[in-house]
């Protein structure tokens, strides 16, 4: 395999008669924000879950920093993950939830205080996660993903539920992450937002229909990502 930060080769996964992904291959280099796009049921989450070792593929392999994610003892520290189904201990106050994760990751509580500011949840720090709005829960999930200052972020639908401020905030956060050499793989349906956010685009429909730079797919910004998306998936 190449020295890509995230590598997917020949991935196939079926659920009974449903082919969720078929022969999906791509390499993601470091320092880039890569958007995984596709209709409902296109296989984005299955691909992400396969990369994270949460789904066992029928065929193919995935690697993160050269090794299968599940075989990396340092995976939790080096890869920040936020999935659409939020893995929050919903009855815990926000600060305690972050401290539980910090303890697991052997990170000092001082970092929890930093993260509360980074994700804008200081005022909500005493509230249980279940009392937060969807967008605020998303911020908490992102806070957990960022705790260990990982070099890779894998985010399934991170924009869902965020208000315009939240979307602008996350865009800045992801750009700063990539500018420092970090890598981001994120899925989203929000094509206009993705056009403002990503460096590279992977369009999926069971298999990869397109993988290239945002500049190429949008002809240096003269075409909309949405128009190009429909041309590709309806072709
Ligand atoms: N655990 C499962 N059991 C049965 N079918 C599944 C399971 N997970 C996914 N699928 C099916 O696999 C296909 C791909 O689903 P997947 O969730 O990967 O798509 P997606 O691109 O993430 O969709 P969405 O945008 O709606 O989140 C769909 O047809 C879905 O119904």
PDB file of C-alpha atoms and ligand atoms in Angstrom:
ATOM      1  CA  UNK A   1       0.000   0.000   0.000  1.00  0.00           C
ATOM      2  CA  UNK A   2       1.035   3.606  -0.472  1.00  0.00           C
ATOM      3  CA  UNK A   3       2.109   5.937   2.291  1.00  0.00           C
ATOM      4  CA  UNK A   4      -1.309   7.602   2.268  1.00  0.00           C
ATOM      5  CA  UNK A   5      -2.654   8.612   5.660  1.00  0.00           C
ATOM      6  CA  UNK A   6      -5.901   6.732   5.010  1.00  0.00           C
ATOM      7  CA  UNK A   7      -6.012   3.941   2.455  1.00  0.00           C
ATOM      8  CA  UNK A   8      -8.966   1.889   1.256  1.00  0.00           C
ATOM      9  CA  UNK A   9      -8.482  -0.997  -1.173  1.00  0.00           C
ATOM     10  CA  UNK A  10     -11.133  -3.086  -2.903  1.00  0.00           C
ATOM     11  CA  UNK A  11     -13.681  -2.641  -0.128  1.00  0.00           C
ATOM     12  CA  UNK A  12     -16.887  -4.633  -0.507  1.00  0.00           C
ATOM     13  CA  UNK A  13     -19.646  -5.016   2.045  1.00  0.00           C
ATOM     14  CA  UNK A  14     -23.061  -6.530   1.645  1.00  0.00           C
ATOM     15  CA  UNK A  15     -25.957  -6.696   4.070  1.00  0.00           C
ATOM     16  CA  UNK A  16     -28.039  -9.639   2.877  1.00  0.00           C
ATOM     17  CA  UNK A  17     -29.062  -8.768  -0.676  1.00  0.00           C
ATOM     18  CA  UNK A  18     -27.943  -5.128  -0.315  1.00  0.00           C
ATOM     19  CA  UNK A  19     -24.554  -4.203  -1.718  1.00  0.00           C
ATOM     20  CA  UNK A  20     -23.535  -1.305   0.532  1.00  0.00           C
ATOM     21  CA  UNK A  21     -20.109  -0.744  -1.028  1.00  0.00           C
ATOM     22  CA  UNK A  22     -18.457  -2.455  -3.964  1.00  0.00           C
ATOM     23  CA  UNK A  23     -14.776  -2.306  -4.860  1.00  0.00           C
ATOM     24  CA  UNK A  24     -14.156   1.018  -3.141  1.00  0.00           C
ATOM     25  CA  UNK A  25     -10.546   2.171  -3.283  1.00  0.00           C
ATOM     26  CA  UNK A  26      -8.972   5.514  -2.455  1.00  0.00           C
ATOM     27  CA  UNK A  27      -5.917   7.061  -0.835  1.00  0.00           C
ATOM     28  CA  UNK A  28      -6.050  10.174   1.277  1.00  0.00           C
ATOM     29  CA  UNK A  29      -2.835  12.146   1.642  1.00  0.00           C
ATOM     30  CA  UNK A  30      -1.862  14.168   4.701  1.00  0.00           C
ATOM     31  CA  UNK A  31      -2.734  17.840   5.158  1.00  0.00           C
ATOM     32  CA  UNK A  32      -5.987  17.669   3.190  1.00  0.00           C
ATOM     33  CA  UNK A  33      -9.682  18.002   3.969  1.00  0.00           C
ATOM     34  CA  UNK A  34     -11.483  15.327   1.993  1.00  0.00           C
ATOM     35  CA  UNK A  35     -15.257  15.241   1.585  1.00  0.00           C
ATOM     36  CA  UNK A  36     -17.028  11.912   1.154  1.00  0.00           C
ATOM     37  CA  UNK A  37     -20.218  12.659  -0.758  1.00  0.00           C
ATOM     38  CA  UNK A  38     -23.115  10.516  -1.865  1.00  0.00           C
ATOM     39  CA  UNK A  39     -26.861  10.096  -1.694  1.00  0.00           C
ATOM     40  CA  UNK A  40     -28.624   8.390   1.190  1.00  0.00           C
ATOM     41  CA  UNK A  41     -27.520   4.783   1.172  1.00  0.00           C
ATOM     42  CA  UNK A  42     -24.491   5.443  -1.084  1.00  0.00           C
ATOM     43  CA  UNK A  43     -22.169   3.647   1.343  1.00  0.00           C
ATOM     44  CA  UNK A  44     -20.441   6.574   3.100  1.00  0.00           C
ATOM     45  CA  UNK A  45     -21.054   5.395   6.644  1.00  0.00           C
ATOM     46  CA  UNK A  46     -20.239   1.793   5.737  1.00  0.00           C
ATOM     47  CA  UNK A  47     -16.920   3.005   4.319  1.00  0.00           C
ATOM     48  CA  UNK A  48     -16.150   5.073   7.408  1.00  0.00           C
ATOM     49  CA  UNK A  49     -17.139   2.243   9.765  1.00  0.00           C
ATOM     50  CA  UNK A  50     -14.942  -0.141   7.772  1.00  0.00           C
ATOM     51  CA  UNK A  51     -11.971   2.234   8.082  1.00  0.00           C
ATOM     52  CA  UNK A  52     -12.555   2.289  11.838  1.00  0.00           C
ATOM     53  CA  UNK A  53     -12.799  -1.494  12.112  1.00  0.00           C
ATOM     54  CA  UNK A  54     -16.443  -1.280  13.224  1.00  0.00           C
ATOM     55  CA  UNK A  55     -17.712  -3.130  10.170  1.00  0.00           C
ATOM     56  CA  UNK A  56     -16.040  -6.252   8.866  1.00  0.00           C
ATOM     57  CA  UNK A  57     -15.865  -6.035   5.075  1.00  0.00           C
ATOM     58  CA  UNK A  58     -16.587  -9.028   2.831  1.00  0.00           C
ATOM     59  CA  UNK A  59     -13.497  -8.116   0.820  1.00  0.00           C
ATOM     60  CA  UNK A  60     -10.789  -5.492   0.746  1.00  0.00           C
ATOM     61  CA  UNK A  61      -8.753  -3.749   3.395  1.00  0.00           C
ATOM     62  CA  UNK A  62      -8.368  -0.364   5.006  1.00  0.00           C
ATOM     63  CA  UNK A  63      -5.376   1.253   6.662  1.00  0.00           C
ATOM     64  CA  UNK A  64      -4.812   4.302   8.788  1.00  0.00           C
ATOM     65  CA  UNK A  65      -1.211   5.520   8.946  1.00  0.00           C
ATOM     66  CA  UNK A  66      -0.162   2.278   7.287  1.00  0.00           C
ATOM     67  CA  UNK A  67      -1.946  -0.160   9.592  1.00  0.00           C
ATOM     68  CA  UNK A  68      -5.499  -1.402  10.074  1.00  0.00           C
ATOM     69  CA  UNK A  69      -7.127   0.975  12.571  1.00  0.00           C
ATOM     70  CA  UNK A  70      -8.128  -1.813  14.950  1.00  0.00           C
ATOM     71  CA  UNK A  71      -4.523  -3.009  15.152  1.00  0.00           C
ATOM     72  CA  UNK A  72      -3.140   0.384  16.159  1.00  0.00           C
ATOM     73  CA  UNK A  73      -2.633   0.653  19.914  1.00  0.00           C
ATOM     74  CA  UNK A  74      -2.373   4.439  19.453  1.00  0.00           C
ATOM     75  CA  UNK A  75      -5.562   4.706  17.363  1.00  0.00           C
ATOM     76  CA  UNK A  76      -7.635   6.583  19.950  1.00  0.00           C
ATOM     77  CA  UNK A  77      -4.929   9.216  20.408  1.00  0.00           C
ATOM     78  CA  UNK A  78      -3.991   9.664  16.755  1.00  0.00           C
ATOM     79  CA  UNK A  79      -7.415   9.479  15.143  1.00  0.00           C
ATOM     80  CA  UNK A  80     -10.269  11.676  16.349  1.00  0.00           C
ATOM     81  CA  UNK A  81     -13.666  10.244  15.467  1.00  0.00           C
ATOM     82  CA  UNK A  82     -17.148  11.724  15.477  1.00  0.00           C
ATOM     83  CA  UNK A  83     -19.898   9.512  14.111  1.00  0.00           C
ATOM     84  CA  UNK A  84     -23.439  10.452  13.185  1.00  0.00           C
ATOM     85  CA  UNK A  85     -24.755   8.206  15.951  1.00  0.00           C
ATOM     86  CA  UNK A  86     -23.220  10.052  18.865  1.00  0.00           C
ATOM     87  CA  UNK A  87     -21.421   7.855  21.373  1.00  0.00           C
ATOM     88  CA  UNK A  88     -22.102  10.068  24.368  1.00  0.00           C
ATOM     89  CA  UNK A  89     -22.749   9.051  27.966  1.00  0.00           C
ATOM     90  CA  UNK A  90     -25.813  11.187  27.762  1.00  0.00           C
ATOM     91  CA  UNK A  91     -26.614  11.482  31.455  1.00  0.00           C
ATOM     92  CA  UNK A  92     -23.171  12.901  32.359  1.00  0.00           C
ATOM     93  CA  UNK A  93     -22.550  16.628  32.512  1.00  0.00           C
ATOM     94  CA  UNK A  94     -20.568  17.880  29.525  1.00  0.00           C
ATOM     95  CA  UNK A  95     -17.390  18.554  31.542  1.00  0.00           C
ATOM     96  CA  UNK A  96     -17.533  15.119  33.193  1.00  0.00           C
ATOM     97  CA  UNK A  97     -18.076  13.411  29.847  1.00  0.00           C
ATOM     98  CA  UNK A  98     -14.960  15.137  28.504  1.00  0.00           C
ATOM     99  CA  UNK A  99     -13.044  14.192  31.673  1.00  0.00           C
ATOM    100  CA  UNK A 100     -13.999  10.515  31.288  1.00  0.00           C
ATOM    101  CA  UNK A 101     -12.544  10.558  27.787  1.00  0.00           C
ATOM    102  CA  UNK A 102      -9.499  12.559  28.919  1.00  0.00           C
ATOM    103  CA  UNK A 103      -8.854   9.988  31.629  1.00  0.00           C
ATOM    104  CA  UNK A 104      -9.123   7.133  29.111  1.00  0.00           C
ATOM    105  CA  UNK A 105      -6.703   8.962  26.803  1.00  0.00           C
ATOM    106  CA  UNK A 106      -4.415   9.905  29.752  1.00  0.00           C
ATOM    107  CA  UNK A 107      -4.853  13.576  29.075  1.00  0.00           C
ATOM    108  CA  UNK A 108      -4.734  16.223  31.825  1.00  0.00           C
ATOM    109  CA  UNK A 109      -8.009  17.870  32.881  1.00  0.00           C
ATOM    110  CA  UNK A 110      -6.511  21.217  31.789  1.00  0.00           C
ATOM    111  CA  UNK A 111      -7.072  20.085  28.197  1.00  0.00           C
ATOM    112  CA  UNK A 112     -10.758  19.555  28.991  1.00  0.00           C
ATOM    113  CA  UNK A 113     -11.001  23.218  29.962  1.00  0.00           C
ATOM    114  CA  UNK A 114      -9.316  24.201  26.675  1.00  0.00           C
ATOM    115  CA  UNK A 115     -11.687  22.011  24.693  1.00  0.00           C
ATOM    116  CA  UNK A 116     -14.745  23.536  26.389  1.00  0.00           C
ATOM    117  CA  UNK A 117     -13.620  26.850  24.896  1.00  0.00           C
ATOM    118  CA  UNK A 118     -12.618  25.376  21.518  1.00  0.00           C
ATOM    119  CA  UNK A 119     -16.070  23.845  20.978  1.00  0.00           C
ATOM    120  CA  UNK A 120     -17.957  26.693  22.656  1.00  0.00           C
ATOM    121  CA  UNK A 121     -19.526  24.623  25.451  1.00  0.00           C
ATOM    122  CA  UNK A 122     -18.163  26.380  28.545  1.00  0.00           C
ATOM    123  CA  UNK A 123     -21.568  27.764  29.493  1.00  0.00           C
ATOM    124  CA  UNK A 124     -23.127  24.321  29.037  1.00  0.00           C
ATOM    125  CA  UNK A 125     -20.387  22.485  30.948  1.00  0.00           C
ATOM    126  CA  UNK A 126     -22.707  21.493  33.812  1.00  0.00           C
ATOM    127  CA  UNK A 127     -25.572  20.308  31.650  1.00  0.00           C
ATOM    128  CA  UNK A 128     -26.053  16.614  30.898  1.00  0.00           C
ATOM    129  CA  UNK A 129     -25.419  15.809  27.251  1.00  0.00           C
ATOM    130  CA  UNK A 130     -29.028  14.703  26.794  1.00  0.00           C
ATOM    131  CA  UNK A 131     -30.172  18.238  27.649  1.00  0.00           C
ATOM    132  CA  UNK A 132     -28.113  19.741  24.837  1.00  0.00           C
ATOM    133  CA  UNK A 133     -29.514  20.615  21.429  1.00  0.00           C
ATOM    134  CA  UNK A 134     -28.488  18.414  18.495  1.00  0.00           C
ATOM    135  CA  UNK A 135     -25.921  20.972  17.365  1.00  0.00           C
ATOM    136  CA  UNK A 136     -24.455  21.255  20.854  1.00  0.00           C
ATOM    137  CA  UNK A 137     -24.229  17.470  21.139  1.00  0.00           C
ATOM    138  CA  UNK A 138     -22.364  17.558  17.841  1.00  0.00           C
ATOM    139  CA  UNK A 139     -19.972  20.103  19.342  1.00  0.00           C
ATOM    140  CA  UNK A 140     -19.430  17.814  22.326  1.00  0.00           C
ATOM    141  CA  UNK A 141     -18.753  14.856  20.065  1.00  0.00           C
ATOM    142  CA  UNK A 142     -16.231  16.993  18.168  1.00  0.00           C
ATOM    143  CA  UNK A 143     -14.679  18.060  21.454  1.00  0.00           C
ATOM    144  CA  UNK A 144     -14.106  14.399  22.324  1.00  0.00           C
ATOM    145  CA  UNK A 145     -12.597  13.838  18.870  1.00  0.00           C
ATOM    146  CA  UNK A 146     -10.220  16.785  19.372  1.00  0.00           C
ATOM    147  CA  UNK A 147      -9.170  16.016  22.960  1.00  0.00           C
ATOM    148  CA  UNK A 148      -5.946  14.200  22.133  1.00  0.00           C
ATOM    149  CA  UNK A 149      -4.993  16.686  19.388  1.00  0.00           C
ATOM    150  CA  UNK A 150      -5.055  13.829  16.847  1.00  0.00           C
ATOM    151  CA  UNK A 151      -3.460  14.230  13.434  1.00  0.00           C
ATOM    152  CA  UNK A 152      -6.418  12.570  11.704  1.00  0.00           C
ATOM    153  CA  UNK A 153     -10.082  13.472  12.048  1.00  0.00           C
ATOM    154  CA  UNK A 154     -12.767  11.118  10.698  1.00  0.00           C
ATOM    155  CA  UNK A 155     -16.154  12.787  10.923  1.00  0.00           C
ATOM    156  CA  UNK A 156     -19.453  11.325   9.752  1.00  0.00           C
ATOM    157  CA  UNK A 157     -21.934  14.129   9.034  1.00  0.00           C
ATOM    158  CA  UNK A 158     -20.277  16.653  11.391  1.00  0.00           C
ATOM    159  CA  UNK A 159     -22.344  19.553  10.005  1.00  0.00           C
ATOM    160  CA  UNK A 160     -25.730  17.981  10.816  1.00  0.00           C
ATOM    161  CA  UNK A 161     -27.605  20.075  13.318  1.00  0.00           C
ATOM    162  CA  UNK A 162     -25.060  22.892  13.391  1.00  0.00           C
ATOM    163  CA  UNK A 163     -26.346  26.433  12.968  1.00  0.00           C
ATOM    164  CA  UNK A 164     -24.632  28.869  10.543  1.00  0.00           C
ATOM    165  CA  UNK A 165     -22.255  29.979  13.302  1.00  0.00           C
ATOM    166  CA  UNK A 166     -21.432  26.357  14.022  1.00  0.00           C
ATOM    167  CA  UNK A 167     -20.790  25.580  10.367  1.00  0.00           C
ATOM    168  CA  UNK A 168     -18.499  28.583   9.987  1.00  0.00           C
ATOM    169  CA  UNK A 169     -16.730  27.609  13.202  1.00  0.00           C
ATOM    170  CA  UNK A 170     -16.131  24.010  12.150  1.00  0.00           C
ATOM    171  CA  UNK A 171     -14.908  25.127   8.740  1.00  0.00           C
ATOM    172  CA  UNK A 172     -12.266  27.308  10.393  1.00  0.00           C
ATOM    173  CA  UNK A 173     -11.356  24.545  12.795  1.00  0.00           C
ATOM    174  CA  UNK A 174     -10.881  21.969  10.025  1.00  0.00           C
ATOM    175  CA  UNK A 175      -8.886  24.405   7.886  1.00  0.00           C
ATOM    176  CA  UNK A 176      -6.569  25.196  10.798  1.00  0.00           C
ATOM    177  CA  UNK A 177      -6.157  21.446  11.373  1.00  0.00           C
ATOM    178  CA  UNK A 178      -5.168  20.847   7.731  1.00  0.00           C
ATOM    179  CA  UNK A 179      -2.893  23.911   7.660  1.00  0.00           C
ATOM    180  CA  UNK A 180      -0.967  22.322  10.526  1.00  0.00           C
ATOM    181  CA  UNK A 181      -0.514  19.136   8.471  1.00  0.00           C
ATOM    182  CA  UNK A 182      -3.551  17.289   9.838  1.00  0.00           C
ATOM    183  CA  UNK A 183      -5.905  15.225   7.726  1.00  0.00           C
ATOM    184  CA  UNK A 184      -9.699  15.283   7.706  1.00  0.00           C
ATOM    185  CA  UNK A 185     -12.129  12.801   6.152  1.00  0.00           C
ATOM    186  CA  UNK A 186     -15.705  13.974   6.519  1.00  0.00           C
ATOM    187  CA  UNK A 187     -19.012  12.926   5.021  1.00  0.00           C
ATOM    188  CA  UNK A 188     -21.860  15.314   4.349  1.00  0.00           C
ATOM    189  CA  UNK A 189     -24.920  15.909   2.231  1.00  0.00           C
ATOM    190  CA  UNK A 190     -24.508  19.676   2.404  1.00  0.00           C
ATOM    191  CA  UNK A 191     -22.868  20.248  -0.960  1.00  0.00           C
ATOM    192  CA  UNK A 192     -22.734  24.041  -0.837  1.00  0.00           C
ATOM    193  CA  UNK A 193     -21.070  23.840   2.568  1.00  0.00           C
ATOM    194  CA  UNK A 194     -18.677  21.187   1.359  1.00  0.00           C
ATOM    195  CA  UNK A 195     -17.667  23.405  -1.553  1.00  0.00           C
ATOM    196  CA  UNK A 196     -16.546  25.983   1.027  1.00  0.00           C
ATOM    197  CA  UNK A 197     -14.784  23.445   3.201  1.00  0.00           C
ATOM    198  CA  UNK A 198     -12.936  20.656   1.386  1.00  0.00           C
ATOM    199  CA  UNK A 199      -9.771  20.321  -0.718  1.00  0.00           C
ATOM    200  CA  UNK A 200     -10.711  16.994  -2.277  1.00  0.00           C
ATOM    201  CA  UNK A 201     -13.948  15.273  -3.117  1.00  0.00           C
ATOM    202  CA  UNK A 202     -14.852  11.588  -3.251  1.00  0.00           C
ATOM    203  CA  UNK A 203     -18.264  10.972  -4.790  1.00  0.00           C
ATOM    204  CA  UNK A 204     -19.627   7.536  -3.948  1.00  0.00           C
ATOM    205  CA  UNK A 205     -22.490   5.450  -5.145  1.00  0.00           C
ATOM    206  CA  UNK A 206     -21.634   1.981  -3.881  1.00  0.00           C
ATOM    207  CA  UNK A 207     -18.299   2.454  -5.700  1.00  0.00           C
ATOM    208  CA  UNK A 208     -16.189   5.580  -6.131  1.00  0.00           C
ATOM    209  CA  UNK A 209     -17.628   7.617  -9.007  1.00  0.00           C
ATOM    210  CA  UNK A 210     -15.195  10.503  -8.711  1.00  0.00           C
ATOM    211  CA  UNK A 211     -12.100  11.327  -6.678  1.00  0.00           C
ATOM    212  CA  UNK A 212     -10.217  14.533  -7.317  1.00  0.00           C
ATOM    213  CA  UNK A 213      -9.502  18.028  -6.125  1.00  0.00           C
ATOM    214  CA  UNK A 214     -12.284  20.505  -5.467  1.00  0.00           C
ATOM    215  CA  UNK A 215     -10.654  22.819  -8.021  1.00  0.00           C
ATOM    216  CA  UNK A 216     -10.859  20.114 -10.697  1.00  0.00           C
ATOM    217  CA  UNK A 217     -14.444  19.053 -10.028  1.00  0.00           C
ATOM    218  CA  UNK A 218     -15.679  22.649  -9.955  1.00  0.00           C
ATOM    219  CA  UNK A 219     -13.424  23.826 -12.828  1.00  0.00           C
ATOM    220  CA  UNK A 220     -11.661  26.226 -10.460  1.00  0.00           C
ATOM    221  CA  UNK A 221     -14.908  27.357  -8.886  1.00  0.00           C
ATOM    222  CA  UNK A 222     -16.740  28.138 -12.128  1.00  0.00           C
ATOM    223  CA  UNK A 223     -19.141  25.173 -11.663  1.00  0.00           C
ATOM    224  CA  UNK A 224     -21.099  24.387  -8.534  1.00  0.00           C
ATOM    225  CA  UNK A 225     -20.243  21.231  -6.655  1.00  0.00           C
ATOM    226  CA  UNK A 226     -23.964  20.457  -6.520  1.00  0.00           C
ATOM    227  CA  UNK A 227     -24.321  20.542 -10.324  1.00  0.00           C
ATOM    228  CA  UNK A 228     -21.212  18.428 -10.805  1.00  0.00           C
ATOM    229  CA  UNK A 229     -22.421  15.987  -8.129  1.00  0.00           C
ATOM    230  CA  UNK A 230     -25.667  15.315 -10.001  1.00  0.00           C
ATOM    231  CA  UNK A 231     -23.853  14.981 -13.324  1.00  0.00           C
ATOM    232  CA  UNK A 232     -21.626  12.340 -11.763  1.00  0.00           C
ATOM    233  CA  UNK A 233     -24.192  10.310  -9.820  1.00  0.00           C
ATOM    234  CA  UNK A 234     -26.894  10.464 -12.519  1.00  0.00           C
ATOM    235  CA  UNK A 235     -24.508   9.606 -15.337  1.00  0.00           C
TER     236      UNK A 235
HETATM  237  N1  LIG B   1     -26.384  -2.685   9.606  1.00  0.00           N
HETATM  238  C1  LIG B   1     -26.995  -2.710   8.419  1.00  0.00           C
HETATM  239  N2  LIG B   1     -27.897  -3.665   8.130  1.00  0.00           N
HETATM  240  C2  LIG B   1     -28.504  -3.721   6.928  1.00  0.00           C
HETATM  241  N3  LIG B   1     -28.284  -2.834   5.939  1.00  0.00           N
HETATM  242  C3  LIG B   1     -27.389  -1.846   6.181  1.00  0.00           C
HETATM  243  C4  LIG B   1     -26.703  -1.733   7.421  1.00  0.00           C
HETATM  244  N4  LIG B   1     -25.872  -0.656   7.363  1.00  0.00           N
HETATM  245  C5  LIG B   1     -26.048  -0.128   6.134  1.00  0.00           C
HETATM  246  N5  LIG B   1     -26.954  -0.843   5.423  1.00  0.00           N
HETATM  247  C6  LIG B   1     -27.369  -0.573   4.047  1.00  0.00           C
HETATM  248  O1  LIG B   1     -26.215  -0.351   3.265  1.00  0.00           O
HETATM  249  C7  LIG B   1     -26.409   0.719   2.340  1.00  0.00           C
HETATM  250  C8  LIG B   1     -25.372   1.792   2.582  1.00  0.00           C
HETATM  251  O2  LIG B   1     -25.659   2.412   3.824  1.00  0.00           O
HETATM  252  P1  LIG B   1     -24.744   3.559   4.434  1.00  0.00           P
HETATM  253  O3  LIG B   1     -25.296   3.873   5.781  1.00  0.00           O
HETATM  254  O4  LIG B   1     -23.320   3.171   4.337  1.00  0.00           O
HETATM  255  O5  LIG B   1     -24.998   4.765   3.416  1.00  0.00           O
HETATM  256  P2  LIG B   1     -24.734   6.324   3.600  1.00  0.00           P
HETATM  257  O6  LIG B   1     -24.135   6.801   2.326  1.00  0.00           O
HETATM  258  O7  LIG B   1     -23.954   6.582   4.840  1.00  0.00           O
HETATM  259  O8  LIG B   1     -26.214   6.854   3.730  1.00  0.00           O
HETATM  260  P3  LIG B   1     -26.832   8.130   4.499  1.00  0.00           P
HETATM  261  O9  LIG B   1     -26.414   9.305   3.702  1.00  0.00           O
HETATM  262  O10 LIG B   1     -28.288   7.895   4.433  1.00  0.00           O
HETATM  263  O11 LIG B   1     -26.277   8.127   5.891  1.00  0.00           O
HETATM  264  C9  LIG B   1     -27.850   1.170   2.532  1.00  0.00           C
HETATM  265  O12 LIG B   1     -28.657   0.505   1.580  1.00  0.00           O
HETATM  266  C10 LIG B   1     -28.185   0.707   3.932  1.00  0.00           C
HETATM  267  O13 LIG B   1     -29.565   0.455   4.079  1.00  0.00           O
END
